[in-house]
Amino acid sequence: MASRELQDAAGSELVALRESRHATLTKYLQSIEQDLRIVASSRDVKDAIVDFTTAYYAISEPGRRTLKWIYDSKNQISAGNTESTPDEPGIRAYARTHERYHKWFELIRKVRGYYDDFLFNLSGDLIYSVEKEPDFATNLLTGEWRRTGLGRVVRGALNANPSRNWMFSDFKPYAPSKGAPASFVSTPVREAGKTIGVLAFQMPIGEINEIMHVTAGMGETGETYLVGADYLMRTDSRFKQVSTILKQTVST
């Protein structure tokens, strides 16, 4: 009887820990949804989508390839410095727009821990991102990355009847981020009741790991983690030195 009571007590403690992590994670995910709604409703984001869209449409196709090169982290010759941009009106207009809004979006990313912030026009063009990875200045509806999680959430947000299920994508390897696991969330940006673009975030793995890695009550060998329907981990194990996301199978 004593043995059974000890086992029951240990089991109840595990359930309590699981429910505590579930509640904390749910609250955090709700805060991300709130971030999306608040940021998407701001005047700055609405103006940014209009200004970036106008500048982007003024850039020729060869000019867009140049734009990618200008803002590539390996080159970074301008990043808003209008004096060093090529003599193409659209690119110069884009550089001025970038200089106006970039610090604000970068602050959102840093303060809230997102990997990246994205803006899309109604055609699905990625007209702005903080990180400027290979998906920048490409089309996520028709281009190379259309079948990725980011392409999914852009299509979902631009749908006539947006569904929450289609504005969230589970963790999967994302080639533009060097194949690292990436999850995305999005929301339509509306002005006077009409959709004018899409705001998206690349989910913060570090913040989610911190929630699951709280050690209080776990002892030396206990841990909590997330597992997907494919039985692959969605958070890192606190005992591993390398990432276990989408690598470690858990089928207990």
CSV table of C-alpha atoms in Angstrom, one decimal:
chain,number,residue,atom,x,y,z
A,1,MET,CA,0.0,0.0,0.0
A,2,ALA,CA,2.8,2.4,0.8
A,3,SER,CA,4.5,1.6,-2.5
A,4,ARG,CA,1.3,2.3,-4.4
A,5,GLU,CA,0.7,5.5,-2.5
A,6,LEU,CA,4.2,6.7,-3.4
A,7,GLN,CA,3.7,5.8,-7.1
A,8,ASP,CA,0.3,7.6,-7.1
A,9,ALA,CA,1.9,10.7,-5.5
A,10,ALA,CA,4.7,10.7,-8.1
A,11,GLY,CA,2.2,10.4,-10.9
A,12,SER,CA,0.1,13.2,-9.5
A,13,GLU,CA,3.2,15.4,-9.4
A,14,LEU,CA,4.0,14.7,-13.0
A,15,VAL,CA,0.4,15.5,-14.1
A,16,ALA,CA,0.6,18.8,-12.1
A,17,LEU,CA,3.9,19.7,-13.8
A,18,ARG,CA,2.5,18.8,-17.2
A,19,GLU,CA,-0.6,20.9,-16.7
A,20,SER,CA,1.5,23.8,-15.4
A,21,ARG,CA,3.6,23.8,-18.5
A,22,HIS,CA,0.5,23.5,-20.7
A,23,ALA,CA,-1.1,26.5,-19.0
A,24,THR,CA,2.1,28.6,-19.3
A,25,LEU,CA,2.6,27.7,-22.9
A,26,THR,CA,-1.0,28.3,-23.8
A,27,LYS,CA,-0.8,31.8,-22.2
A,28,TYR,CA,2.4,32.5,-24.1
A,29,LEU,CA,0.9,31.5,-27.5
A,30,GLN,CA,-2.1,33.7,-26.7
A,31,SER,CA,0.3,36.6,-26.2
A,32,ILE,CA,1.8,35.9,-29.6
A,33,GLU,CA,-1.7,36.1,-31.1
A,34,GLN,CA,-2.3,39.4,-29.2
A,35,ASP,CA,1.1,40.7,-30.6
A,36,LEU,CA,-0.1,40.0,-34.1
A,37,ARG,CA,-3.4,41.7,-33.6
A,38,ILE,CA,-1.9,44.8,-31.9
A,39,VAL,CA,1.0,45.2,-34.3
A,40,ALA,CA,-1.2,44.6,-37.4
A,41,SER,CA,-3.6,47.3,-36.2
A,42,SER,CA,-0.9,49.9,-35.7
A,43,ARG,CA,-0.7,52.9,-38.0
A,44,ASP,CA,3.0,52.3,-38.6
A,45,VAL,CA,2.4,48.8,-40.0
A,46,LYS,CA,-0.4,49.9,-42.3
A,47,ASP,CA,1.7,52.8,-43.6
A,48,ALA,CA,4.7,50.5,-44.0
A,49,ILE,CA,2.8,48.0,-46.1
A,50,VAL,CA,1.6,50.8,-48.4
A,51,ASP,CA,5.0,52.5,-48.7
A,52,PHE,CA,7.0,49.2,-49.2
A,53,THR,CA,4.4,48.0,-51.7
A,54,THR,CA,4.6,51.3,-53.7
A,55,ALA,CA,8.4,51.2,-53.7
A,56,TYR,CA,8.6,47.4,-54.5
A,57,TYR,CA,6.3,47.7,-57.5
A,58,ALA,CA,8.4,50.5,-58.9
A,59,ILE,CA,11.5,48.3,-59.0
A,60,SER,CA,12.2,46.3,-62.1
A,61,GLU,CA,12.8,42.5,-62.0
A,62,PRO,CA,16.6,42.9,-62.4
A,63,GLY,CA,16.3,45.7,-59.8
A,64,ARG,CA,14.7,43.2,-57.3
A,65,ARG,CA,17.6,40.9,-57.7
A,66,THR,CA,19.9,43.9,-56.9
A,67,LEU,CA,17.7,44.7,-53.9
A,68,LYS,CA,18.3,41.2,-52.5
A,69,TRP,CA,22.0,41.6,-53.0
A,70,ILE,CA,22.0,45.1,-51.3
A,71,TYR,CA,20.3,43.8,-48.2
A,72,ASP,CA,22.1,40.4,-48.1
A,73,SER,CA,23.8,40.2,-44.7
A,74,LYS,CA,27.1,39.2,-46.4
A,75,ASN,CA,27.1,42.5,-48.4
A,76,GLN,CA,24.9,45.0,-46.5
A,77,ILE,CA,26.3,47.9,-48.4
A,78,SER,CA,23.4,50.2,-47.8
A,79,ALA,CA,20.7,48.9,-45.3
A,80,GLY,CA,18.9,52.2,-45.7
A,81,ASN,CA,21.9,54.3,-46.8
A,82,THR,CA,20.4,56.1,-49.8
A,83,GLU,CA,23.8,57.4,-50.9
A,84,SER,CA,25.1,54.0,-51.7
A,85,THR,CA,22.1,52.5,-53.5
A,86,PRO,CA,22.0,52.0,-57.3
A,87,ASP,CA,20.6,54.8,-59.3
A,88,GLU,CA,17.2,53.3,-59.8
A,89,PRO,CA,14.3,55.4,-58.4
A,90,GLY,CA,12.4,52.3,-57.1
A,91,ILE,CA,15.4,51.1,-55.1
A,92,ARG,CA,16.2,54.5,-53.8
A,93,ALA,CA,12.5,54.9,-52.7
A,94,TYR,CA,12.7,51.4,-51.1
A,95,ALA,CA,15.9,52.4,-49.2
A,96,ARG,CA,14.3,55.5,-47.8
A,97,THR,CA,11.2,53.5,-46.7
A,98,HIS,CA,13.5,50.9,-45.1
A,99,GLU,CA,15.4,53.5,-43.2
A,100,ARG,CA,12.1,54.9,-41.9
A,101,TYR,CA,10.6,51.6,-40.6
A,102,HIS,CA,13.4,49.1,-40.0
A,103,LYS,CA,14.4,50.1,-36.5
A,104,TRP,CA,10.8,49.8,-35.3
A,105,PHE,CA,10.4,46.3,-36.7
A,106,GLU,CA,13.8,45.3,-35.4
A,107,LEU,CA,12.8,46.5,-31.9
A,108,ILE,CA,9.6,44.3,-32.0
A,109,ARG,CA,11.7,41.3,-33.0
A,110,LYS,CA,14.3,41.8,-30.2
A,111,VAL,CA,11.9,42.7,-27.4
A,112,ARG,CA,9.5,39.8,-28.1
A,113,GLY,CA,12.1,37.3,-29.1
A,114,TYR,CA,10.8,36.5,-32.6
A,115,TYR,CA,13.3,35.1,-35.1
A,116,ASP,CA,11.9,37.4,-37.9
A,117,ASP,CA,9.1,39.8,-38.8
A,118,PHE,CA,7.6,39.8,-42.4
A,119,LEU,CA,5.4,42.1,-44.4
A,120,PHE,CA,3.7,40.9,-47.6
A,121,ASN,CA,1.6,42.7,-50.2
A,122,LEU,CA,-1.6,41.4,-51.7
A,123,SER,CA,0.3,39.6,-54.4
A,124,GLY,CA,2.3,37.5,-51.9
A,125,ASP,CA,5.6,39.4,-52.4
A,126,LEU,CA,7.8,39.4,-49.3
A,127,ILE,CA,8.4,43.2,-49.4
A,128,TYR,CA,10.1,43.4,-46.0
A,129,SER,CA,11.7,41.3,-43.4
A,130,VAL,CA,14.2,42.1,-40.6
A,131,GLU,CA,16.6,39.3,-41.4
A,132,LYS,CA,16.6,39.5,-45.2
A,133,GLU,CA,17.2,35.8,-45.8
A,134,PRO,CA,17.0,34.2,-49.3
A,135,ASP,CA,13.1,34.4,-49.2
A,136,PHE,CA,13.3,38.2,-49.2
A,137,ALA,CA,12.0,39.9,-52.3
A,138,THR,CA,10.4,36.7,-53.6
A,139,ASN,CA,6.8,35.7,-54.0
A,140,LEU,CA,5.5,33.2,-51.4
A,141,LEU,CA,2.4,32.3,-53.4
A,142,THR,CA,4.1,31.4,-56.7
A,143,GLY,CA,7.8,31.3,-56.1
A,144,GLU,CA,10.4,28.8,-54.8
A,145,TRP,CA,9.2,28.9,-51.2
A,146,ARG,CA,5.4,28.6,-51.9
A,147,ARG,CA,5.1,25.1,-50.3
A,148,THR,CA,6.8,26.1,-47.1
A,149,GLY,CA,5.1,27.0,-43.8
A,150,LEU,CA,5.6,30.6,-44.5
A,151,GLY,CA,3.8,30.2,-47.9
A,152,ARG,CA,1.0,28.4,-46.1
A,153,VAL,CA,0.4,31.2,-43.6
A,154,VAL,CA,0.5,33.9,-46.3
A,155,ARG,CA,-2.1,32.1,-48.3
A,156,GLY,CA,-4.2,31.6,-45.2
A,157,ALA,CA,-4.1,35.3,-44.3
A,158,LEU,CA,-4.9,36.4,-47.9
A,159,ASN,CA,-7.9,34.0,-48.1
A,160,ALA,CA,-11.3,35.6,-48.3
A,161,ASN,CA,-12.3,33.9,-45.1
A,162,PRO,CA,-9.0,33.5,-43.1
A,163,SER,CA,-8.9,30.5,-40.8
A,164,ARG,CA,-6.7,30.4,-37.7
A,165,ASN,CA,-5.6,26.9,-38.6
A,166,TRP,CA,-4.2,28.2,-41.9
A,167,MET,CA,-2.5,31.2,-40.3
A,168,PHE,CA,-0.3,28.9,-38.2
A,169,SER,CA,2.3,26.4,-39.5
A,170,ASP,CA,4.0,23.7,-37.4
A,171,PHE,CA,7.8,23.4,-37.1
A,172,LYS,CA,9.4,22.1,-40.2
A,173,PRO,CA,12.9,22.6,-41.7
A,174,TYR,CA,13.0,26.0,-43.5
A,175,ALA,CA,15.6,26.2,-46.3
A,176,PRO,CA,15.9,30.1,-46.2
A,177,SER,CA,16.9,29.8,-42.5
A,178,LYS,CA,19.6,27.3,-43.4
A,179,GLY,CA,17.3,24.4,-42.9
A,180,ALA,CA,16.6,25.2,-39.2
A,181,PRO,CA,13.2,24.2,-37.8
A,182,ALA,CA,10.8,27.1,-38.3
A,183,SER,CA,7.2,27.8,-37.4
A,184,PHE,CA,5.2,30.8,-38.6
A,185,VAL,CA,2.1,32.8,-37.6
A,186,SER,CA,0.3,35.4,-39.7
A,187,THR,CA,-2.6,37.8,-39.8
A,188,PRO,CA,-4.2,40.0,-42.4
A,189,VAL,CA,-3.5,43.7,-42.2
A,190,ARG,CA,-6.7,45.7,-42.9
A,191,GLU,CA,-7.5,49.3,-43.6
A,192,ALA,CA,-11.1,50.5,-43.7
A,193,GLY,CA,-12.3,46.8,-43.7
A,194,LYS,CA,-10.2,45.8,-46.6
A,195,THR,CA,-7.1,43.6,-46.5
A,196,ILE,CA,-4.0,45.5,-47.7
A,197,GLY,CA,-1.3,43.0,-46.8
A,198,VAL,CA,-0.1,40.4,-44.4
A,199,LEU,CA,2.0,40.5,-41.2
A,200,ALA,CA,3.8,37.4,-40.1
A,201,PHE,CA,6.2,36.3,-37.4
A,202,GLN,CA,8.7,33.4,-37.3
A,203,MET,CA,8.1,31.8,-34.0
A,204,PRO,CA,10.7,32.1,-31.1
A,205,ILE,CA,12.2,28.7,-30.4
A,206,GLY,CA,14.2,30.1,-27.5
A,207,GLU,CA,11.2,31.5,-25.7
A,208,ILE,CA,9.3,28.2,-26.0
A,209,ASN,CA,12.3,26.2,-24.8
A,210,GLU,CA,12.6,28.4,-21.7
A,211,ILE,CA,9.0,27.5,-20.7
A,212,MET,CA,9.6,23.8,-21.1
A,213,HIS,CA,13.0,23.8,-19.5
A,214,VAL,CA,11.9,25.1,-16.1
A,215,THR,CA,13.5,22.6,-13.7
A,216,ALA,CA,11.5,23.3,-10.5
A,217,GLY,CA,10.1,20.0,-9.3
A,218,MET,CA,11.8,18.0,-12.0
A,219,GLY,CA,14.6,16.6,-10.0
A,220,GLU,CA,17.9,15.5,-11.7
A,221,THR,CA,16.3,13.4,-14.4
A,222,GLY,CA,12.9,14.9,-15.1
A,223,GLU,CA,12.0,17.0,-18.1
A,224,THR,CA,9.0,18.4,-20.0
A,225,TYR,CA,9.0,18.8,-23.8
A,226,LEU,CA,6.6,19.1,-26.7
A,227,VAL,CA,6.0,16.3,-29.2
A,228,GLY,CA,4.2,16.6,-32.6
A,229,ALA,CA,1.7,14.1,-34.1
A,230,ASP,CA,4.7,12.6,-36.0
A,231,TYR,CA,6.3,11.8,-32.6
A,232,LEU,CA,9.2,14.2,-33.2
A,233,MET,CA,10.2,16.7,-30.5
A,234,ARG,CA,9.1,20.3,-31.0
A,235,THR,CA,11.3,21.6,-28.2
A,236,ASP,CA,14.9,20.8,-27.2
A,237,SER,CA,15.8,18.3,-24.5
A,238,ARG,CA,17.4,20.0,-21.5
A,239,PHE,CA,19.9,17.1,-21.4
A,240,LYS,CA,21.2,17.4,-24.9
A,241,GLN,CA,24.0,19.8,-26.1
A,242,VAL,CA,22.5,19.9,-29.6
A,243,SER,CA,19.0,20.6,-30.8
A,244,THR,CA,16.5,17.8,-30.7
A,245,ILE,CA,13.7,19.6,-32.5
A,246,LEU,CA,12.5,17.5,-35.5
A,247,LYS,CA,15.3,15.1,-34.8
A,248,GLN,CA,14.5,13.1,-31.6
A,249,THR,CA,11.7,10.6,-31.8
A,250,VAL,CA,9.5,10.2,-28.7
A,251,SER,CA,7.0,7.3,-28.9
A,252,THR,CA,6.4,6.4,-25.3
